[in-house]
Coordinates of C-alpha atoms and ligand atoms in Angstrom, one line a residue:
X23 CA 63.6 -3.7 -63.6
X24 CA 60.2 -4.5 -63.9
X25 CA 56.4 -3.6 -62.3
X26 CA 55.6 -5.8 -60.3
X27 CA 52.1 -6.3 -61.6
X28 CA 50.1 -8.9 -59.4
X29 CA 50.1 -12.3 -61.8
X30 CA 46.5 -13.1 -60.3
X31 CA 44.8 -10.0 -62.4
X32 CA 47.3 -9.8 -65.0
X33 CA 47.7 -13.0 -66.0
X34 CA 48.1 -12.7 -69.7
X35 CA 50.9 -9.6 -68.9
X36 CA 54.3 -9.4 -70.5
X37 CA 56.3 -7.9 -67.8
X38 CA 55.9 -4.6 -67.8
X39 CA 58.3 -1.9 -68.1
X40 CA 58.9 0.8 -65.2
X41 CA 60.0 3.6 -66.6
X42 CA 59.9 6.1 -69.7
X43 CA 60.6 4.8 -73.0
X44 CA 63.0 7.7 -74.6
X45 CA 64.5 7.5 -78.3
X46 CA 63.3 3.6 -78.8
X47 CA 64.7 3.0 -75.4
X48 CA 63.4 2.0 -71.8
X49 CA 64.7 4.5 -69.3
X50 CA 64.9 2.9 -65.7
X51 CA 66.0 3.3 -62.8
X52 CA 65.2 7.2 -61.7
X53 CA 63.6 8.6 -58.8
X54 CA 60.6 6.4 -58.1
X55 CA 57.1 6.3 -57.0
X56 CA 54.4 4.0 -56.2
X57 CA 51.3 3.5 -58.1
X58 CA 48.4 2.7 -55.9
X59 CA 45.2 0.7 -56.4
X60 CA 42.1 2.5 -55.5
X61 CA 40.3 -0.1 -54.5
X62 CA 42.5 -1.3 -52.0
X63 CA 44.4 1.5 -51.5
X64 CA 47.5 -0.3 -51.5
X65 CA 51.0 0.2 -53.5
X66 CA 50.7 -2.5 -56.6
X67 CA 53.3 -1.3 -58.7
X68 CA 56.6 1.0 -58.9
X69 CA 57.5 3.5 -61.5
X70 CA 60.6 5.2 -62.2
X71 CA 60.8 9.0 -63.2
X72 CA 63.2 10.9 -65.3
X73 CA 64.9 14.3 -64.8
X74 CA 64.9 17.7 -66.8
X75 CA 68.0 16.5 -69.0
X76 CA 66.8 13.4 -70.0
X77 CA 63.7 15.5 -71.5
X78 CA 65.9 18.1 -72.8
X79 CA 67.5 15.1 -74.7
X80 CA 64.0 13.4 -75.7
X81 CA 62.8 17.1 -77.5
X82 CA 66.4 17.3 -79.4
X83 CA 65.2 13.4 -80.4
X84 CA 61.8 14.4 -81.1
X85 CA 62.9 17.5 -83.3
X86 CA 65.5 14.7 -84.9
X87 CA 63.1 12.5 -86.0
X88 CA 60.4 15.3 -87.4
X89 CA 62.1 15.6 -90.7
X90 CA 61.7 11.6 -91.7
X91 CA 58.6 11.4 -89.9
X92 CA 56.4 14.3 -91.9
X93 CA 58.2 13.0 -95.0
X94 CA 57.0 9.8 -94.9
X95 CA 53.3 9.2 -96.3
X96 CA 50.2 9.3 -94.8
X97 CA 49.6 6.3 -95.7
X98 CA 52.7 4.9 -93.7
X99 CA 51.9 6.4 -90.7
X100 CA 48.3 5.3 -90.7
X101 CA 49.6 2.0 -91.4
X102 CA 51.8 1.9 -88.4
X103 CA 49.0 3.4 -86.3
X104 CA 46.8 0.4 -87.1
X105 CA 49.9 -2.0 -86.2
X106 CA 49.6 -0.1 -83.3
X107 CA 45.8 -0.8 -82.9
X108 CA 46.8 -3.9 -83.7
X109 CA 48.9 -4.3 -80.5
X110 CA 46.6 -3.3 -78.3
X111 CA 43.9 -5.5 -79.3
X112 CA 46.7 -8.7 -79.1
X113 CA 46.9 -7.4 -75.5
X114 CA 43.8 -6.0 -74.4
X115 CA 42.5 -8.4 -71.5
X116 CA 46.0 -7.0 -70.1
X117 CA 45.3 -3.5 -70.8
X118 CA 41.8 -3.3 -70.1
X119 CA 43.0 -5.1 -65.9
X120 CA 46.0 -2.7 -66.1
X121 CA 43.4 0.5 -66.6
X122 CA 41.2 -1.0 -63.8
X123 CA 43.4 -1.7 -61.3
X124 CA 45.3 1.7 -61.4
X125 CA 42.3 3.4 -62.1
X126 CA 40.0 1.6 -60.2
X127 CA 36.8 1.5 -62.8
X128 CA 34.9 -2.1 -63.3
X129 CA 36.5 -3.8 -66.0
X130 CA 33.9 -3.9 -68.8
X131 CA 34.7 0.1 -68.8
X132 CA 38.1 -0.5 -69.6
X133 CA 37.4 -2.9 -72.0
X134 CA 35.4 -0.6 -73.5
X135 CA 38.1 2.1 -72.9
X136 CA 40.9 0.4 -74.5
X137 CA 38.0 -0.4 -77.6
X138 CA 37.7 2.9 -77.8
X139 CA 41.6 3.6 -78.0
X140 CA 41.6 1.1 -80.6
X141 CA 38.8 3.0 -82.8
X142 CA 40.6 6.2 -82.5
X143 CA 44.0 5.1 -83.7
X144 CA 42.3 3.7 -86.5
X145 CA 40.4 6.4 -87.4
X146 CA 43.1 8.7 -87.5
X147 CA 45.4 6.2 -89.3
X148 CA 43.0 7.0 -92.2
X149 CA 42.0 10.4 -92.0
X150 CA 45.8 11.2 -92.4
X151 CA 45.0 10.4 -95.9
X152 CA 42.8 13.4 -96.0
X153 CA 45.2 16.2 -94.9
X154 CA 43.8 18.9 -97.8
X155 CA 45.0 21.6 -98.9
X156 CA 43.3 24.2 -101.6
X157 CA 44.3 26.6 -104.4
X158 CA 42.1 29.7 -104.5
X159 CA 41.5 32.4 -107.7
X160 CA 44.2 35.3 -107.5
X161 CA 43.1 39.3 -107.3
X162 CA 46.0 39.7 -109.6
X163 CA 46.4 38.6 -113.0
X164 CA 49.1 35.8 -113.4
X165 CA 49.3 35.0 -109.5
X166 CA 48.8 32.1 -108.0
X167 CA 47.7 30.8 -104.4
X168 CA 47.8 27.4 -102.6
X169 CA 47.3 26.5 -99.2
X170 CA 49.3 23.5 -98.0
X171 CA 49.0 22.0 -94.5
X172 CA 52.0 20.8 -92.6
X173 CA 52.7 19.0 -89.0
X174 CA 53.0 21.7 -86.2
X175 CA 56.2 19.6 -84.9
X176 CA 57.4 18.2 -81.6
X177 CA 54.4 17.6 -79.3
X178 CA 54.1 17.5 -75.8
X179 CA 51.1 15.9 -74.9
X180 CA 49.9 15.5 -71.4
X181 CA 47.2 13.0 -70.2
X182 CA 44.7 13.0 -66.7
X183 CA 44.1 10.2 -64.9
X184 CA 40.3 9.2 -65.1
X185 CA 40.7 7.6 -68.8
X186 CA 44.2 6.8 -68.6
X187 CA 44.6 5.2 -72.3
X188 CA 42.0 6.8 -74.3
X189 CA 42.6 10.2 -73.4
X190 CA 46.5 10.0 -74.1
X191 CA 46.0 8.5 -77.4
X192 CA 43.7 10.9 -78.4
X193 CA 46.6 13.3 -78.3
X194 CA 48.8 11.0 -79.4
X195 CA 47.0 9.3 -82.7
X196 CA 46.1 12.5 -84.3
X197 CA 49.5 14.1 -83.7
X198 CA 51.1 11.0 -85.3
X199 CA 49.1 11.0 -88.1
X200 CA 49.6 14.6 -89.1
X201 CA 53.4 14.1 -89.0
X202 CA 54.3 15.3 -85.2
X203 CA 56.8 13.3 -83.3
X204 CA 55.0 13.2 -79.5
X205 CA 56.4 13.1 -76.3
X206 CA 53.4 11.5 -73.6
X207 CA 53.3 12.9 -69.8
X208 CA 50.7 10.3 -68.1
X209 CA 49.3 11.3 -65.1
X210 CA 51.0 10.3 -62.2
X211 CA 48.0 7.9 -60.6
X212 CA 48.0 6.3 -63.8
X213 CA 51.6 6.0 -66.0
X214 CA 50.5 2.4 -66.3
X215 CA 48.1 2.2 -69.4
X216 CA 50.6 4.5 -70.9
X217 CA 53.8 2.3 -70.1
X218 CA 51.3 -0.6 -72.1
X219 CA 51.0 2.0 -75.0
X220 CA 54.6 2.6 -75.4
X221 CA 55.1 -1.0 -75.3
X222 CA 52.9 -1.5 -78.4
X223 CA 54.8 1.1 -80.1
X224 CA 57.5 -0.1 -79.6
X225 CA 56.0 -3.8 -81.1
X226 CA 54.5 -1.8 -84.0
X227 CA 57.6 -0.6 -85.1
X228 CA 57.4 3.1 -84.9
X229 CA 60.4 4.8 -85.2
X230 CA 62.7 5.7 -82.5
X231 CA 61.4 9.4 -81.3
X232 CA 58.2 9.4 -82.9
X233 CA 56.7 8.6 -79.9
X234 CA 58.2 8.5 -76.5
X235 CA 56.8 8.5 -73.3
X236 CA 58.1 10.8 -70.3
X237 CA 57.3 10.1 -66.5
X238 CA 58.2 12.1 -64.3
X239 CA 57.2 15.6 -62.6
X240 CA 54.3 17.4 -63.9
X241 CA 55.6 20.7 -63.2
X242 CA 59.1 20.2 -64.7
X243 CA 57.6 18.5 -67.4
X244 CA 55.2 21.6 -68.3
X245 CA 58.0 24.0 -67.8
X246 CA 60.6 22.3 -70.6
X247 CA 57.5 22.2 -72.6
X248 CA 56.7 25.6 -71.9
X249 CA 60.2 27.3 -72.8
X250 CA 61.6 24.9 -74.6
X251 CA 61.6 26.2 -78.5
X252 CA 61.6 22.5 -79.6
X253 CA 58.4 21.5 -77.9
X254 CA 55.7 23.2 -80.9
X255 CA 52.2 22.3 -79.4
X256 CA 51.3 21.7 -76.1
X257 CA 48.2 19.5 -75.7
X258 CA 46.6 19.1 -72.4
X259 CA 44.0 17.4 -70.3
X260 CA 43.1 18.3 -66.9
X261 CA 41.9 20.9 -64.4
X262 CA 40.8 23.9 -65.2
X263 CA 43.3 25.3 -62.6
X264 CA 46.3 23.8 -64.4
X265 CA 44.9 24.7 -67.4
X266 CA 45.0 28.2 -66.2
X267 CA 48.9 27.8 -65.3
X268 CA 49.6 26.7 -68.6
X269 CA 48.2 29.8 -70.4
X270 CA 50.5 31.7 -68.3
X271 CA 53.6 30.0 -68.6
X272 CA 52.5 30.0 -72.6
X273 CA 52.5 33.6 -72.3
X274 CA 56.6 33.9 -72.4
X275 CA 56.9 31.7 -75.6
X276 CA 53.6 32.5 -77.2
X277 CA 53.2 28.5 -76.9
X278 CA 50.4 26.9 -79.5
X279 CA 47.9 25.2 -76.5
X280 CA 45.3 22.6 -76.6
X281 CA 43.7 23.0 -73.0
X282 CA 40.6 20.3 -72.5
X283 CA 39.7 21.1 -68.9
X284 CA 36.9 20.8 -66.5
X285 CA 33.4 20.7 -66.8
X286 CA 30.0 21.2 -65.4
X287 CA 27.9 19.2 -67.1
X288 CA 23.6 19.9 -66.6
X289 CA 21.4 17.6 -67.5
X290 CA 18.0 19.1 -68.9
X291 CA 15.0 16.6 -68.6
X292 CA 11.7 17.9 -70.5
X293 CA 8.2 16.8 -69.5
X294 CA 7.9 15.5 -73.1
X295 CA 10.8 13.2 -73.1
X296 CA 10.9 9.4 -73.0
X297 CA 11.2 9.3 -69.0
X298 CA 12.7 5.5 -69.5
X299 CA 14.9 6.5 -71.7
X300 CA 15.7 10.2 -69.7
X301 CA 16.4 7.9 -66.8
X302 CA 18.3 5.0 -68.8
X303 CA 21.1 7.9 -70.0
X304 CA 21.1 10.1 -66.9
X305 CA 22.5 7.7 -65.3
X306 CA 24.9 6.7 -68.1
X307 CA 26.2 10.3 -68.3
X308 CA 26.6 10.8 -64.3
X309 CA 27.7 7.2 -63.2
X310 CA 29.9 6.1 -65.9
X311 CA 33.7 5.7 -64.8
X312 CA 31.8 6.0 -61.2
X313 CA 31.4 9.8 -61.8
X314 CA 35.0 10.6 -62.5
X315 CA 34.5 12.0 -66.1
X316 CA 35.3 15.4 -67.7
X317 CA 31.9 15.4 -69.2
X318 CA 29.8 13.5 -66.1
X319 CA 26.3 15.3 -65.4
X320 CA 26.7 17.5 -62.6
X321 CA 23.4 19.4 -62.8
X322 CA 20.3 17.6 -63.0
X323 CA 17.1 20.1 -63.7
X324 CA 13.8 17.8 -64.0
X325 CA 10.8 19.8 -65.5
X326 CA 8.0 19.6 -62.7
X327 CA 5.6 17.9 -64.3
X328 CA 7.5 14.5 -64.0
X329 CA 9.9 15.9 -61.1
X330 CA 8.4 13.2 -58.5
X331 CA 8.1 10.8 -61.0
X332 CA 11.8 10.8 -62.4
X333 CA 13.3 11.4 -59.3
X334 CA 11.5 8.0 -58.5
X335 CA 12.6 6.2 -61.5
X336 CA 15.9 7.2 -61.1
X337 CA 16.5 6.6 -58.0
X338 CA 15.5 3.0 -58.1
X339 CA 18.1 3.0 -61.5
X340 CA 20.5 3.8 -59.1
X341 CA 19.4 1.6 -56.3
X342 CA 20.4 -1.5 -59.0
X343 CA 23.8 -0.2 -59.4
X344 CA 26.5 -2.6 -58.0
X345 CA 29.2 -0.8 -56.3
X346 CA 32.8 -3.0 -55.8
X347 CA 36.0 -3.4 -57.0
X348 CA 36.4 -3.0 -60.9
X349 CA 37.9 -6.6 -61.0
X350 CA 34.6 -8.1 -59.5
X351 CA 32.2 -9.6 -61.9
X352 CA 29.1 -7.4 -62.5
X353 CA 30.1 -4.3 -61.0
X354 CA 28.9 -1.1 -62.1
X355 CA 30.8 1.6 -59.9
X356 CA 34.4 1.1 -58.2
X357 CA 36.3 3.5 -55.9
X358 CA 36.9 7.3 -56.5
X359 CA 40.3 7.9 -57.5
X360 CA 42.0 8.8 -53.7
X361 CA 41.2 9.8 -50.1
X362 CA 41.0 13.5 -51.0
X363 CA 38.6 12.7 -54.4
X364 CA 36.4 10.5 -50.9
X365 CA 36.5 13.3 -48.9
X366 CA 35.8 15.8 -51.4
X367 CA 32.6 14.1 -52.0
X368 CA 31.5 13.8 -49.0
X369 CA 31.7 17.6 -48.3
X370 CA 29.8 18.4 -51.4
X371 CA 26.6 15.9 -50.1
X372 CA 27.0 17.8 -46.4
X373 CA 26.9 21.1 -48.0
X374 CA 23.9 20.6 -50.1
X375 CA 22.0 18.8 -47.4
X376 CA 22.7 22.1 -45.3
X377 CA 21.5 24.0 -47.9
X378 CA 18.3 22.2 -47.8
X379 CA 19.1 19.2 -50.2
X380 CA 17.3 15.3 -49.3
X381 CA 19.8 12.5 -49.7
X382 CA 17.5 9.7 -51.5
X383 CA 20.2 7.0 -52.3
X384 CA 23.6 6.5 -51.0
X385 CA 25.0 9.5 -49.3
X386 CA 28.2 7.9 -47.5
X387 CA 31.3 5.9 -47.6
X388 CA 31.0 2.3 -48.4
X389 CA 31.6 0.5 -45.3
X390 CA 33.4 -2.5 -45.2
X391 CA 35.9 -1.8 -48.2
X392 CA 39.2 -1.0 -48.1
X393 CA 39.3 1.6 -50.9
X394 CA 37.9 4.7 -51.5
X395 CA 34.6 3.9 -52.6
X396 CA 31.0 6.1 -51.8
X397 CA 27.4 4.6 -52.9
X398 CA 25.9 5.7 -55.5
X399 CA 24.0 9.3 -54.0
X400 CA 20.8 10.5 -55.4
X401 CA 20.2 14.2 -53.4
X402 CA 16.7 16.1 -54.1
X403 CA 15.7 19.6 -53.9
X404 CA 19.4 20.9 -54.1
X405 CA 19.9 24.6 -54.2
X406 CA 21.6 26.0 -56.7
X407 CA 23.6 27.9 -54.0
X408 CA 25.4 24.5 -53.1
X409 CA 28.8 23.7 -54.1
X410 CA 27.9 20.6 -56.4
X411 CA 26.0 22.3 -58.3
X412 CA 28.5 25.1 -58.8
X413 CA 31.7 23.0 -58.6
X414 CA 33.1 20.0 -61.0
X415 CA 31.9 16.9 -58.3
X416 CA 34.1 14.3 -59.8
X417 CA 32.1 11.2 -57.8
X418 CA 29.0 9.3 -58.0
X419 CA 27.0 12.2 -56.6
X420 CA 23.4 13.0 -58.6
X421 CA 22.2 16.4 -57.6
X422 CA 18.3 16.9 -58.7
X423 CA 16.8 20.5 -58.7
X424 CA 13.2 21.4 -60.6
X425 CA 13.2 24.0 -63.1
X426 CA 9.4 25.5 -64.9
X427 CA 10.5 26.7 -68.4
X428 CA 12.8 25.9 -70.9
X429 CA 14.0 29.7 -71.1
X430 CA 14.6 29.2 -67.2
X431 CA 16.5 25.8 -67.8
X432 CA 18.8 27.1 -70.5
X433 CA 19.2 30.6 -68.2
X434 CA 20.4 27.6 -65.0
X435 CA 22.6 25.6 -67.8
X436 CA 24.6 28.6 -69.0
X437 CA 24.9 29.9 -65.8
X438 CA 28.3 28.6 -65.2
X439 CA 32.1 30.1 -66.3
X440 CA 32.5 26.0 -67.7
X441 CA 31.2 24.6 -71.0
X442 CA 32.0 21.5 -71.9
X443 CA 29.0 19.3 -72.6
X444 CA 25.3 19.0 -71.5
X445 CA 22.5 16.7 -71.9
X446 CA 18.5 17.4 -72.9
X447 CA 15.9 14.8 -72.5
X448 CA 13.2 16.0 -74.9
X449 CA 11.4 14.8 -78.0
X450 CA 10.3 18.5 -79.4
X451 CA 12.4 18.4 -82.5
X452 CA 11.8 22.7 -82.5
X453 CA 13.4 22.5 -78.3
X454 CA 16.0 20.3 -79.9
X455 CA 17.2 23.4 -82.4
X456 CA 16.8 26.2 -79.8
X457 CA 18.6 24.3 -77.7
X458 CA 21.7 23.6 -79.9
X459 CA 21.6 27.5 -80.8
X460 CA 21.6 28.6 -77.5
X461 CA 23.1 25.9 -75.3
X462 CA 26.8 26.9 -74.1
X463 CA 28.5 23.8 -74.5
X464 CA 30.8 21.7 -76.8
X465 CA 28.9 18.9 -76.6
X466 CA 24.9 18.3 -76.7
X467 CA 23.4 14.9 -76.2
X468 CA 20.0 14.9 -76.7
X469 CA 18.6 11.7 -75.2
X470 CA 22.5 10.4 -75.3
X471 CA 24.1 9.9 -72.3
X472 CA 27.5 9.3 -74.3
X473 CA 28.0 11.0 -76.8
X474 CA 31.7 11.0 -77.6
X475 CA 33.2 9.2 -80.8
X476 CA 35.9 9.4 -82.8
X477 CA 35.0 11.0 -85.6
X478 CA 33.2 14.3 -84.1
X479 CA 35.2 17.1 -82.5
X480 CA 35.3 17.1 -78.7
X481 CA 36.0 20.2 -76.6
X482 CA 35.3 23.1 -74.3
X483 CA 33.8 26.6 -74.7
X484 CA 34.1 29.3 -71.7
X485 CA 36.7 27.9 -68.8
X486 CA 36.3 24.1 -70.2
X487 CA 39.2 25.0 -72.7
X488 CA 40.8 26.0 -76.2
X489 CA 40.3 23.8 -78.8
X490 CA 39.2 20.7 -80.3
X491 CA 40.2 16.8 -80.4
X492 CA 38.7 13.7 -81.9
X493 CA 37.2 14.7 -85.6
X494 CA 38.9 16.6 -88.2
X495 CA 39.4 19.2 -85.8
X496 CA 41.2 16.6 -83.6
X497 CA 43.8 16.5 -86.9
X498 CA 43.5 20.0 -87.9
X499 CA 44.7 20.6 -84.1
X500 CA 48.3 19.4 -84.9
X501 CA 48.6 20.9 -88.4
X502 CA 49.8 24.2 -89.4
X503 CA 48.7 26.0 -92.5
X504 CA 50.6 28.0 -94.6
X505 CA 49.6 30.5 -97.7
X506 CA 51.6 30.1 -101.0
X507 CA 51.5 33.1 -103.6
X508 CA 53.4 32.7 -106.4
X509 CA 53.4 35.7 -109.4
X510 CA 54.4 35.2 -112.5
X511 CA 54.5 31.6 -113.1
Ligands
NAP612 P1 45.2 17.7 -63.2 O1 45.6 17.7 -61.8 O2 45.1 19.0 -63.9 O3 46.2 16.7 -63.9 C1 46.2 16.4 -65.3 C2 47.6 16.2 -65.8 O4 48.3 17.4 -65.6 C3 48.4 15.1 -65.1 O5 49.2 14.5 -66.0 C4 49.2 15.9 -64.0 O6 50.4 15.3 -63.7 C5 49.5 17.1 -64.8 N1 49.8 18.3 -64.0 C6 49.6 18.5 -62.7 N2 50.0 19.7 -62.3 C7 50.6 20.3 -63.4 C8 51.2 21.5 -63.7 N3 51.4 22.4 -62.7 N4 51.6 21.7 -64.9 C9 51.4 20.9 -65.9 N5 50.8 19.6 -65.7 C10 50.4 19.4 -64.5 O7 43.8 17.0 -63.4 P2 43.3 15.6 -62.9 O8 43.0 15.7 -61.5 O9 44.3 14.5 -63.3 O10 42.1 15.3 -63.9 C11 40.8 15.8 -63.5 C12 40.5 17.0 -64.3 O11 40.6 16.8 -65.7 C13 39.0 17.4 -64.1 O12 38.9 18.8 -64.0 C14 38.4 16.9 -65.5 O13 37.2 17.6 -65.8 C15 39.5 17.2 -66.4 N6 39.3 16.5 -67.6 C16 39.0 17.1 -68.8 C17 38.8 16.4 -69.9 C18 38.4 17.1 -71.2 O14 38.6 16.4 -72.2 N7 38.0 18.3 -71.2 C19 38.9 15.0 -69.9 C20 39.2 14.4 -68.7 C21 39.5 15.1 -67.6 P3 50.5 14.5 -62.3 O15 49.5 13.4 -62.3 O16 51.9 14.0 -62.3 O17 50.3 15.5 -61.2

């Protein structure tokens, strides 16, 4: 049994598979669910889940094939990583339509989302090759001491929704190349992307339980993770709330976790910045993926010496933004992911404008459209007693506020339990260094409204999470590390 993808925006598509792909098979056939098109919001597709026992089975597969898998070179397994990479390029039109429709984002952001995908398999299919150990001087006379590195294990890796591909193969790419077997959990929006990824495993030739993919429930997915001895590392991407269950559940089995959770993101624009570029990659880092990202600005703080005049600027950036469905040619936002993600937003603009905030751009629901999509809002003068400025906002909302000092706009920043990235507009190369010692964050762009890449380490401090992915840390995450001694040798 097949998806029933629509042939008009998949035309390239293979049929897809439904279901899980367990032990080099396709599992079909289970409970299903629909997969819904946010820009429609109509059912496109159907996807079958799997139960507890099939799982139980797919960790004793996983555990099965960890012994071959961490014995075979680095250099094989980067190898069939770039097969892998290879795949998805072959298919990626496919993939990149796939992403948009069950994720809803314009198109050129998937391409760019399955490019990036690409660039991370193929970075870790080579920095495999640098798994180092070390030997360190004894204390003792005639002792000796080596450090070796080896995979964790059996992975369970589970992926959100708002970057469906690249987010799952960051998990998945490291893990691989440091020797795990990994069993993927997509998120339940988006299993499709993931379905496509299994596929070009499966073409690449990876061995049967190296990788599998598991849909099904989240909760009894977590939980055989959780207690089962089997699973080695869980790795996770999502809210902050399930973050939290996690850590509990991890309690009972003292279970490794790799938590990348929300974030809060402020935006810091100085009076001595580039205010073209300021505006160019504020809106990059809030609209991108139409808001919907782990690191989007939340905060905006303008400096009020060029408050009026940025808040100008970018509002007319924002103006120019094209809002329709992510198939369309030219557009620059679609939908949000559901109703709740729509209604959600719209709460957020009526509380700040109750708390005293102007709505300059946008402010409501896109009329006309079927799916769940909101214009592009510019709010002024928020407060920072409003909920979007103290709650991850996960739409195409901008909330401006003014700030006077830099020790008052790095006070604002850090004043939040969440850490995951912020942004600085500034060219003072001596703010630029304060700001790096004292900003709480895992990620600084300074004038760089993107800053994520494959070869620098990407994670949370405070409530955004534990951990690191992408980078060596991304590798290091799935290795474990083990002192030698030897005496008298
Ligand atoms: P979510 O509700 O936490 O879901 C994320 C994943 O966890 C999905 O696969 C979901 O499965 C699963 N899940 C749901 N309940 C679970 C439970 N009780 N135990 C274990 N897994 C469970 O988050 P989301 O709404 O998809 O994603 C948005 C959040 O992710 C935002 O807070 C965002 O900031 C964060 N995020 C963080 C990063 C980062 O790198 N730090 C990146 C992207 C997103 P189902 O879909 O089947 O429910």
């Amino acid at each position: 049994m097949g998806v029933d993808v629509d042939r008009s925006v998949a035309s390239t598509a293979n049929r897809l598979r439904s279901g899980s792909y367990l032990n080099g098979q396709w599992v079909e056939g289970g409970a299903e669910f629909d997969v819904v098109d946010p820009a429609t919001s109509q059912a496109f597709a159907r996807v079958s889940t799997i139960n507890q026992a099939q799982l139980h089975e797919a960790l004793d597969t996983a555990e099965k094939a960890l012994p071959l898998w961490r014995s075979t070179t680095a250099k094989e397994r980067g190898a069939l990583l770039h097969r892998v990479a290879d795949e998805l390029v072959r298919r990626k039109g496919e993939l990149a339509q796939t992403i948009t429709r069950e994720n809803g984002k314009p198109l050129a952001q998937s391409e760019g989302e399955v490019a990036m995908s690409e660039d991370h398999l193929r970075w870790f299919a080579e920095e495999g090759r640098r798994v180092y150990g070390r030997t360190v001087p004894p204390q003792v006379p005639g002792k000796r001491h080596m450090v070796v590195k080896t995979p964790i294990g059996p992975v369970g890796a589970i992926a959100p929704w708002n970057f469906p591909l690249v987010l799952a193969v960051r998990k998945v790419a490291p893990a691989m190349a440091a020797g795990c077997p990994v069993i993927l959990k997509p998120a339940s929006q988006t299993p499709l992307s993931c379905i496509v990824l299994a596929e070009c495993m499966e073409a690449a030739g990876v061995p049967a339980g190296v990788f599998q993919l598991a849909i099904g429930d989240a909760v009894m997915i977590s939980r055989e993770f959780l207690t089962n001895p089997k699973c080695r590392k869980i790795s996770f991407t999502g809210s902050t709330r399930v973050g939290q269950e996690l850590i509990r559940g991890a309690a009972e089995t003292i279970k490794p976790l790799c938590l990348e959770l929300g974030g809060l993101a402020p935006v810091l624009v100085f009076d001595d910045c580039d205010l073209d570029k300021a505006v160019e990659q504020t809106v990059i880092a809030k609209f991108r993926n139409t808001g919907q990202s782990c690191i989007a600005a939340n905060r905006i703080y303008v400096q009020r010496g060029i408050y009026r005049e940025f808040v100008e600027r970018f509002t007319a950036a924002v103006g120019r933004l094209k809002v329709g469905a992510g198939l369309d040619a030219g557009v620059d936002l679609g939908p949000v992911i559901h109703q709740r993600a729509l209604d959600g937003a719209l709460q957020q603009i009526a509380d700040a404008v109750a708390k005293g905030a102007r709505v300059v751009a946008g402010g409501e629901r896109v009329a006309g459209l079927a799916g769940y999509f909101l214009q592009p809002t510019v709010l002024e003068n928020v407060s920072d007693a409003s909920v979007c400025m103290s709650e991850e906002t996960f739409a195409p909302i901008a909330p401006i506020a003014m700030f006077d000092t830099e020790a008052e706009a790095i006070a604002r920043a850090n004043d939040t339990p969440y850490g995951l990235s912020a942004y600085a507009m500034t060219r003072d190369m001596g703010r630029v260094f304060r700001l790096s010692e004292q900003i709480e964050a895992g990620t600084l762009g300074i004038n760089d409204g993107a800053p994520t890449t494959s070869q620098l380490p990407f994670g949370g401090v405070k409530q955004s999470g534990w951990g690191r992915e992408l980078g060596v840390e991304g590798l290091d995450a799935f290795l474990e590390t083990k002192h030698v001694s030897m005496g008298g040798i």
